[in-house]
Coordinates of C-alpha atoms and ligand atoms in Angstrom, one line a residue:
M1 CA 38.3 18.0 42.7
L2 CA 35.1 18.4 40.7
A3 CA 35.8 22.1 40.3
S4 CA 39.2 21.4 38.8
V5 CA 37.8 18.8 36.4
L6 CA 35.2 21.3 35.3
E7 CA 38.0 23.8 34.8
T8 CA 39.8 21.4 32.6
Y9 CA 36.8 20.2 30.7
E10 CA 34.6 23.2 30.5
S11 CA 32.5 21.8 27.7
W12 CA 31.1 19.0 29.9
D13 CA 27.4 19.5 30.4
L14 CA 26.3 17.8 33.6
K15 CA 22.6 18.4 33.0
K16 CA 20.4 15.4 32.6
L17 CA 20.0 14.4 29.0
S18 CA 16.4 14.1 27.7
I19 CA 16.2 10.6 26.3
P20 CA 13.0 9.9 24.4
S21 CA 10.9 7.2 26.1
R22 CA 11.6 3.6 25.0
S23 CA 8.8 1.2 24.0
R24 CA 8.6 -2.0 25.9
L25 CA 8.0 -4.0 22.7
Y26 CA 9.5 -3.3 19.3
Q27 CA 7.8 -0.4 17.5
L28 CA 7.0 -2.7 14.6
Q29 CA 5.5 -0.8 11.6
P30 CA 2.1 -2.1 10.5
V31 CA 1.7 -3.0 6.9
G32 CA -0.3 -0.9 4.4
I33 CA -2.1 1.7 6.5
G34 CA -4.1 3.8 4.0
T35 CA -4.3 0.9 1.5
P36 CA -7.0 -1.6 0.8
L37 CA -4.8 -4.4 2.1
V38 CA -3.9 -2.9 5.5
E39 CA -2.8 -5.5 8.0
S40 CA -5.2 -6.8 10.7
L41 CA -4.5 -6.3 14.4
T42 CA -4.4 -10.1 15.0
G43 CA -1.9 -10.4 12.1
Y44 CA 0.1 -7.6 13.6
I45 CA 0.2 -9.5 16.9
S46 CA 1.5 -12.6 15.1
R47 CA 4.3 -10.6 13.5
L48 CA 5.1 -8.7 16.7
A49 CA 5.4 -12.0 18.5
E50 CA 7.6 -13.4 15.8
A51 CA 9.9 -10.4 16.0
H52 CA 10.3 -11.2 19.7
C53 CA 10.8 -14.9 19.0
V54 CA 7.8 -16.0 21.0
N55 CA 4.4 -17.4 20.1
P56 CA 1.5 -14.9 19.9
G57 CA -0.1 -16.8 22.9
V58 CA 2.9 -16.0 25.0
L59 CA 3.0 -12.4 24.0
M60 CA -0.7 -12.1 24.9
E61 CA -0.3 -13.8 28.2
K62 CA 2.9 -12.3 29.4
Q63 CA 2.7 -8.8 28.1
L64 CA -0.9 -7.9 27.2
A65 CA -3.1 -9.8 29.7
T66 CA -2.0 -7.6 32.6
L67 CA -2.9 -4.4 30.6
V68 CA -6.3 -5.8 29.5
N69 CA -7.9 -7.1 32.6
K70 CA -11.5 -7.5 31.7
E71 CA -14.3 -9.9 32.7
Y72 CA -14.8 -11.1 29.1
G73 CA -11.3 -12.7 29.3
G74 CA -9.2 -9.7 28.3
A75 CA -6.1 -10.9 26.4
N76 CA -6.3 -14.4 27.9
L77 CA -6.1 -16.3 24.6
H78 CA -7.4 -19.6 26.1
R79 CA -10.6 -17.9 27.2
I80 CA -11.2 -15.9 24.0
Y81 CA -10.1 -18.2 21.2
N82 CA -13.5 -18.4 19.6
Y83 CA -14.0 -14.6 19.8
T84 CA -10.5 -13.6 18.6
T85 CA -12.1 -12.3 15.4
A86 CA -13.5 -9.4 17.6
L87 CA -10.0 -8.2 18.1
N88 CA -10.1 -6.8 14.6
G89 CA -13.6 -5.4 15.1
S90 CA -15.2 -2.2 16.3
G91 CA -16.0 -3.2 19.9
V92 CA -14.5 -3.1 23.3
M93 CA -12.2 -6.1 22.7
A94 CA -10.5 -4.4 19.8
K95 CA -10.4 -1.1 21.7
D96 CA -8.7 -2.6 24.8
L97 CA -6.2 -4.4 22.8
V98 CA -5.3 -1.4 20.7
Q99 CA -4.8 0.7 23.8
A100 CA -2.6 -2.0 25.4
L101 CA -0.5 -2.5 22.3
Q102 CA -0.1 1.2 21.8
K103 CA 1.2 1.5 25.4
L104 CA 3.8 -1.3 24.7
T105 CA 4.9 -0.2 21.3
L106 CA 4.3 3.6 21.6
R107 CA 2.6 3.6 18.2
D108 CA -0.5 5.7 17.7
D109 CA -1.8 4.2 14.5
L110 CA -2.9 0.7 15.5
C111 CA -6.6 1.5 15.5
F112 CA -6.5 1.4 11.7
L113 CA -5.7 -2.3 11.9
T114 CA -9.2 -2.8 13.2
L115 CA -12.7 -1.5 12.4
L116 CA -12.8 0.8 15.4
T117 CA -13.2 3.9 13.2
W118 CA -16.5 2.3 11.9
D119 CA -17.8 1.7 15.4
K120 CA -20.9 3.8 15.0
L121 CA -21.4 3.1 11.4
F122 CA -22.2 -0.6 10.9
P123 CA -23.9 -3.0 13.3
S124 CA -21.2 -5.4 14.6
R125 CA -23.3 -8.5 14.0
N126 CA -21.9 -10.5 11.1
L127 CA -19.4 -7.8 10.4
L128 CA -16.4 -10.1 10.7
R129 CA -16.3 -13.8 9.9
S130 CA -15.8 -16.1 12.8
V131 CA -12.8 -17.9 11.5
R132 CA -9.6 -17.0 9.7
A133 CA -9.8 -16.6 5.9
W134 CA -7.1 -16.1 3.3
C135 CA -6.2 -15.9 -0.4
P136 CA -3.6 -18.7 -1.1
S137 CA -2.5 -16.8 -4.3
C138 CA -1.7 -13.7 -2.4
Y139 CA 0.4 -15.6 0.1
Q140 CA 2.2 -17.5 -2.7
E141 CA 2.8 -14.3 -4.7
W142 CA 4.3 -12.4 -1.7
Y143 CA 6.5 -15.4 -1.0
E144 CA 7.8 -15.7 -4.5
K145 CA 8.4 -11.9 -4.7
K146 CA 10.1 -12.1 -1.3
Q147 CA 7.6 -9.7 0.2
L148 CA 6.4 -9.6 3.7
I149 CA 3.8 -12.2 4.5
Y150 CA 1.0 -10.8 6.6
E151 CA -2.8 -10.9 7.2
P152 CA -4.9 -8.2 5.6
L153 CA -7.8 -6.8 7.5
L154 CA -10.0 -7.1 4.4
W155 CA -9.9 -10.9 4.6
S156 CA -11.6 -10.8 7.9
L157 CA -14.7 -8.9 6.7
D158 CA -17.6 -11.4 6.3
V159 CA -19.0 -9.7 3.3
V160 CA -15.7 -10.1 1.4
K161 CA -15.8 -13.5 -0.2
I162 CA -13.3 -12.9 -3.0
C163 CA -9.7 -11.7 -3.3
P164 CA -10.0 -8.4 -5.2
Y165 CA -6.7 -9.1 -6.9
H166 CA -6.9 -12.8 -7.8
H167 CA -10.6 -13.1 -8.0
H168 CA -10.6 -16.3 -6.1
Q169 CA -12.9 -17.2 -3.3
L170 CA -11.2 -16.8 0.1
I171 CA -10.3 -20.1 1.8
C172 CA -11.3 -20.9 5.4
E173 CA -10.1 -24.5 5.6
C174 CA -6.5 -25.7 5.6
P175 CA -5.9 -27.9 2.5
H176 CA -3.4 -30.0 4.6
C177 CA -5.2 -30.8 7.8
H178 CA -8.7 -29.7 6.7
Q179 CA -9.2 -27.8 9.9
K180 CA -10.3 -24.2 10.3
N181 CA -8.1 -21.7 12.1
T182 CA -9.3 -19.2 14.8
T183 CA -8.5 -15.6 13.8
L184 CA -5.7 -15.6 16.4
A185 CA -4.3 -18.8 17.9
W186 CA -1.5 -19.6 20.3
R187 CA 0.8 -20.4 17.4
S188 CA -0.6 -18.1 14.7
Q189 CA 1.9 -17.2 12.0
P190 CA 1.0 -15.3 8.9
G191 CA 0.9 -17.6 5.9
Y192 CA 0.9 -20.8 7.9
C193 CA -1.9 -23.0 9.4
S194 CA -2.0 -22.6 13.1
K195 CA -3.2 -26.2 13.5
C196 CA -0.7 -28.2 11.5
G197 CA 1.9 -25.5 10.7
E198 CA 1.9 -26.1 7.0
W199 CA 2.3 -23.3 4.4
L200 CA -1.0 -22.1 3.0
G201 CA 0.2 -20.3 -0.2
L202 CA -0.7 -21.8 -3.5
I203 CA -1.4 -20.4 -7.0
L204 CA -4.9 -21.5 -7.8
S205 CA -6.0 -21.9 -11.4
Q206 CA -9.0 -19.9 -12.3
E207 CA -11.3 -22.9 -12.8
S208 CA -10.4 -24.7 -9.6
A209 CA -10.7 -21.4 -7.7
N210 CA -14.3 -20.4 -8.5
R211 CA -15.4 -21.0 -12.1
N212 CA -17.5 -23.9 -10.9
A213 CA -18.8 -22.4 -7.7
L214 CA -19.9 -19.0 -8.8
K215 CA -22.0 -17.7 -11.7
K216 CA -20.5 -14.9 -13.7
N217 CA -22.8 -12.2 -12.3
E218 CA -22.3 -13.4 -8.8
L219 CA -18.6 -13.3 -9.2
E220 CA -18.8 -9.8 -10.7
Q221 CA -20.8 -8.6 -7.7
K222 CA -18.4 -10.2 -5.2
I223 CA -15.4 -8.7 -6.9
W224 CA -17.1 -5.3 -6.9
S225 CA -17.9 -5.6 -3.2
A226 CA -14.3 -6.6 -2.3
K227 CA -12.9 -3.7 -4.2
A228 CA -15.4 -1.2 -2.9
L229 CA -14.7 -2.3 0.7
G230 CA -11.0 -2.2 0.1
E231 CA -11.4 1.4 -1.1
L232 CA -13.3 2.2 2.1
I233 CA -10.7 0.6 4.3
A234 CA -8.0 2.5 2.5
A235 CA -9.7 5.8 2.9
T236 CA -10.7 5.3 6.6
P237 CA -7.5 6.8 8.2
Y238 CA -8.2 10.1 6.4
L239 CA -12.0 10.1 6.9
N240 CA -12.3 9.8 10.6
D241 CA -14.8 12.6 11.1
A242 CA -16.7 12.3 7.9
L243 CA -18.1 8.8 8.6
S244 CA -21.4 9.3 10.4
P245 CA -24.5 7.1 10.8
T246 CA -26.7 10.1 10.1
T247 CA -25.3 10.2 6.6
I248 CA -26.7 6.7 5.9
A249 CA -30.2 7.7 6.9
L250 CA -30.0 11.0 5.0
T251 CA -28.6 9.5 1.8
L252 CA -31.0 6.6 1.7
S253 CA -33.9 9.0 2.1
K254 CA -32.5 11.1 -0.7
W255 CA -32.2 8.1 -2.9
V256 CA -35.8 6.9 -2.2
E257 CA -36.8 10.4 -3.2
Q258 CA -34.7 10.5 -6.4
I259 CA -35.2 7.0 -7.6
A260 CA -38.8 6.1 -6.5
E261 CA -40.4 9.5 -6.0
G262 CA -40.3 9.0 -2.2
N263 CA -42.1 5.7 -2.5
I264 CA -40.4 3.5 0.1
A265 CA -42.2 0.4 -1.0
E266 CA -41.0 0.8 -4.6
F267 CA -37.5 1.5 -3.5
A268 CA -37.5 -1.5 -1.2
R269 CA -38.7 -3.7 -4.1
Q270 CA -35.9 -2.5 -6.3
I271 CA -33.3 -3.5 -3.7
N272 CA -35.1 -6.7 -2.5
V273 CA -35.4 -5.6 1.1
P274 CA -38.7 -5.6 3.2
R275 CA -40.4 -2.2 3.1
N276 CA -40.4 -1.8 6.9
T277 CA -36.6 -2.4 7.0
V278 CA -36.0 0.4 4.5
W279 CA -38.4 2.7 6.5
L280 CA -36.4 2.1 9.7
W281 CA -33.1 2.8 7.9
C282 CA -34.4 6.1 6.4
K283 CA -35.7 7.2 9.8
G284 CA -32.3 6.4 11.4
K285 CA -33.9 3.9 13.8
N286 CA -31.9 1.0 12.5
L287 CA -28.6 0.8 10.6
P288 CA -28.2 -1.4 7.5
S289 CA -25.6 -4.1 7.9
L290 CA -22.4 -3.6 5.9
E291 CA -23.6 -6.4 3.6
A292 CA -27.0 -4.7 3.0
L293 CA -25.3 -1.3 2.3
T294 CA -22.8 -2.9 0.0
N295 CA -25.7 -4.5 -2.0
I296 CA -27.6 -1.2 -2.2
C297 CA -24.5 0.6 -3.4
Y298 CA -23.9 -2.2 -6.0
C299 CA -27.5 -1.9 -7.2
F300 CA -27.0 1.8 -8.0
G301 CA -23.4 1.7 -9.0
V302 CA -22.2 4.1 -6.3
S303 CA -19.1 3.1 -4.3
I304 CA -19.6 2.7 -0.6
L305 CA -17.0 5.4 0.1
S306 CA -19.0 7.8 -2.1
F307 CA -22.2 6.9 -0.3
L308 CA -20.7 7.7 3.1
T309 CA -19.1 10.9 2.1
E310 CA -22.1 13.0 1.4
E311 CA -21.1 15.5 -1.3
N312 CA -19.5 12.9 -3.5
N313 CA -22.5 10.5 -3.5
N314 CA -25.0 13.2 -4.4
L315 CA -22.8 14.2 -7.2
S316 CA -22.3 10.8 -8.7
L317 CA -26.0 9.8 -8.3
S318 CA -27.4 13.0 -9.8
K319 CA -24.8 12.8 -12.5
K320 CA -25.5 9.2 -13.3
L321 CA -29.2 9.3 -12.8
G322 CA -31.2 12.5 -13.1
A323 CA -34.4 12.2 -11.2
T324 CA -36.6 11.6 -14.3
E325 CA -33.9 9.5 -16.0
A326 CA -33.6 7.4 -12.9
K327 CA -37.3 6.7 -12.9
T328 CA -37.4 5.8 -16.5
T329 CA -34.4 3.6 -16.0
L330 CA -36.0 1.6 -13.3
R331 CA -39.3 1.4 -15.0
T332 CA -37.7 0.0 -18.2
R333 CA -35.4 -2.1 -16.1
N334 CA -32.4 -1.0 -18.0
K335 CA -29.2 -0.9 -16.1
P336 CA -27.8 2.6 -15.4
F337 CA -24.2 3.1 -16.6
N338 CA -22.1 1.8 -13.8
A339 CA -18.5 2.7 -14.5
E340 CA -17.1 0.5 -11.8
R341 CA -19.1 -2.5 -12.8
V342 CA -18.2 -2.1 -16.4
K343 CA -14.5 -1.6 -15.5
F344 CA -14.4 -4.7 -13.4
Y345 CA -16.1 -6.6 -16.1
L346 CA -13.6 -5.5 -18.7
E347 CA -10.6 -6.1 -16.5
E348 CA -11.9 -9.6 -15.6
L349 CA -12.4 -10.4 -19.3
L350 CA -8.8 -9.4 -20.0
K351 CA -7.5 -11.6 -17.3
N352 CA -9.3 -14.8 -18.2
D353 CA -8.2 -17.0 -21.0
E354 CA -11.7 -18.1 -22.0
S355 CA -11.8 -19.1 -25.6
P356 CA -13.0 -17.8 -27.9
P357 CA -12.6 -14.2 -26.5
L358 CA -15.5 -11.8 -26.8
S359 CA -15.6 -9.0 -29.4
M360 CA -16.5 -5.5 -28.1
E361 CA -20.0 -5.9 -29.7
E362 CA -20.6 -9.0 -27.6
V363 CA -19.2 -7.3 -24.5
A364 CA -21.6 -4.3 -25.0
R365 CA -24.5 -6.7 -25.5
Q366 CA -23.7 -8.7 -22.3
L367 CA -23.3 -5.5 -20.3
E368 CA -26.4 -4.0 -21.8
V369 CA -24.5 -0.8 -22.4
N370 CA -23.9 1.1 -25.6
R371 CA -20.5 0.2 -27.1
K372 CA -19.6 3.9 -27.7
T373 CA -20.2 4.7 -24.0
I374 CA -17.9 1.9 -22.9
Y375 CA -15.2 3.2 -25.4
K376 CA -15.6 6.7 -24.1
H377 CA -15.0 5.7 -20.5
F378 CA -12.3 3.0 -20.9
P379 CA -10.6 3.4 -24.3
D380 CA -7.5 1.5 -23.3
L381 CA -9.4 -1.5 -21.9
C382 CA -11.6 -1.6 -25.0
R383 CA -8.6 -1.5 -27.3
A384 CA -7.0 -4.3 -25.4
I385 CA -10.1 -6.4 -25.6
S386 CA -10.4 -5.8 -29.3
A387 CA -6.8 -6.6 -29.8
K388 CA -7.2 -9.9 -28.0
Y389 CA -10.3 -10.7 -30.1
D390 CA -8.5 -9.8 -33.4
S391 CA -5.4 -11.8 -32.5
Y392 CA -7.6 -14.8 -31.7
Q393 CA -9.5 -14.3 -34.9
K394 CA -6.3 -14.1 -36.9
D395 CA -4.9 -17.3 -35.4
Y396 CA -8.2 -19.0 -35.8
H397 CA -8.4 -18.0 -39.5
K398 CA -4.8 -19.3 -40.0
K399 CA -5.7 -22.6 -38.4
I400 CA -8.8 -23.0 -40.6
I401 CA -6.9 -22.2 -43.8
E402 CA -4.3 -24.8 -42.8
E403 CA -7.0 -27.4 -42.3
C404 CA -8.5 -26.5 -45.7
C405 CA -5.1 -26.9 -47.4
Q406 CA -4.7 -30.4 -45.9
E407 CA -8.2 -31.4 -46.8
V408 CA -7.8 -30.1 -50.4
R409 CA -4.6 -32.2 -50.7
L410 CA -6.3 -35.3 -49.4
V411 CA -9.2 -34.9 -51.8
A412 CA -6.9 -34.2 -54.7
F413 CA -5.0 -37.5 -54.1
E414 CA -8.3 -39.3 -53.6
L415 CA -9.6 -38.1 -56.9
H416 CA -6.4 -38.9 -58.6
N417 CA -6.6 -42.5 -57.2
Q418 CA -10.1 -42.8 -58.7
G419 CA -8.6 -41.8 -62.1
K420 CA -10.3 -38.3 -62.0
Y421 CA -8.5 -35.1 -62.7
P422 CA -8.5 -33.0 -59.4
T423 CA -9.7 -29.7 -60.9
E424 CA -10.6 -26.8 -58.5
S425 CA -14.3 -27.4 -59.1
A426 CA -14.1 -31.1 -58.6
V427 CA -12.2 -30.7 -55.4
S428 CA -14.4 -27.9 -54.1
E429 CA -17.5 -30.2 -54.5
L430 CA -15.9 -32.6 -52.0
V431 CA -14.3 -30.4 -49.4
S432 CA -16.1 -29.2 -46.3
R433 CA -15.4 -25.5 -46.9
P434 CA -15.5 -24.9 -50.7
G435 CA -15.8 -21.1 -50.2
Y436 CA -12.2 -21.1 -48.9
F437 CA -10.9 -21.5 -52.5
R438 CA -11.1 -17.8 -52.5
Y439 CA -7.9 -17.8 -50.5
K440 CA -4.7 -17.9 -52.4
K441 CA -3.1 -20.3 -49.9
V442 CA -5.8 -22.9 -50.5
R443 CA -5.6 -22.6 -54.3
L444 CA -1.8 -22.9 -54.0
A445 CA -2.3 -26.1 -51.9
L446 CA -4.2 -27.7 -54.8
R447 CA -1.5 -26.6 -57.3
E448 CA 1.1 -28.1 -55.0
A449 CA -0.8 -31.4 -54.7
N450 CA -1.2 -31.6 -58.5
R451 CA 2.5 -31.0 -58.9
E452 CA 3.3 -33.9 -56.5
L453 CA 1.0 -36.0 -58.6
E454 CA 2.9 -34.8 -61.6
L455 CA -0.2 -33.5 -63.2
Ligands
ZN1 ZN1 -5.2 -12.8 -3.7
ZN2 ZN1 -3.5 -27.2 8.7

């Protein structure tokens, strides 16, 4: 029978087909790998749970707990609630969960949703904040633009206090129920409070967001840090092998040499860190925390990414500060030209509606940088700032002229009431801005008033 069938349908191939293996859970694509706002692993779990129409707690308990069977509590959410931040970190909890999830989704890129690639680079203490933090403006903007709502890994770094895009402080307390959220909760859902279930998006006005809470220079440093760390996170997938703890010790030693002629005490003074601490870092016996490293990089205007990728940082430092130049700079306490700092400052200035806007002269004075240097580096930003200033000046001038015209009119009528002839010199003696008679419009206003008085 079979033989006759095969004769009839010779093209039938009875060999077993090779079907690619299926993943137990959806192979949900993580958001933004290779960008500053890559998704966090805990946020990914929330979205994955949502895709399967269950709570993250159920996903963890039913699917992941069996694969992560560890003494610390594994994936048993009830036992690890207060440590869930570590799931995005660089330690064993993140590692176990990534492995388990990769098995279930058959994805191989989930480690980039954690800090696992930095595991030897930064001490894990205080690397991540203990509770969930978010930028309400980011949520709201994504919602309004109908974009995917998710939780960026950047928000979980303790040193990141500001949203690098909206320049607001990150929020840790729900505005509805005033409670804090654990990084992952039984009912976590991106954009919503896991305690009361309310939407957390909101467009904050600049002043309510941080004008009151932060001084300008503090804000500037925090924006710089958030952007610099975003840059590092974005580059991490491509830099796997280049990030080494020895680089930190070597580069710091080099900087001590270049900036303070090898004098650790002097260098330590410049960065406000105890001398012994710097010595331990330079000898590679201790690693600076991510926060300390961010501060050092900010001090010398070198991005953290450049610092960690050796050739680049040498280049930028020697370019920016030749050895002698650096010493002079530090001695005279002038700030070296810090392109990133200047750029952030200019961008920030363009975003805010502070009135009156600053002229480029004033900007240069505040930044303690030569105006020509700023123009050379950022011609477009400078032109935009000048245009904003000019436009304000024009409007302001127009407003003043109008005020003068009104005043001139009132004074003319008043003089007329007193039986005096409102000549230009008589009026100019009584108005608050007599010099403005040099403007045609003001002179015309007087002529117009006299015409009304039939003079
Ligand atoms: Zn934001
Ligand atoms: Zn709430």
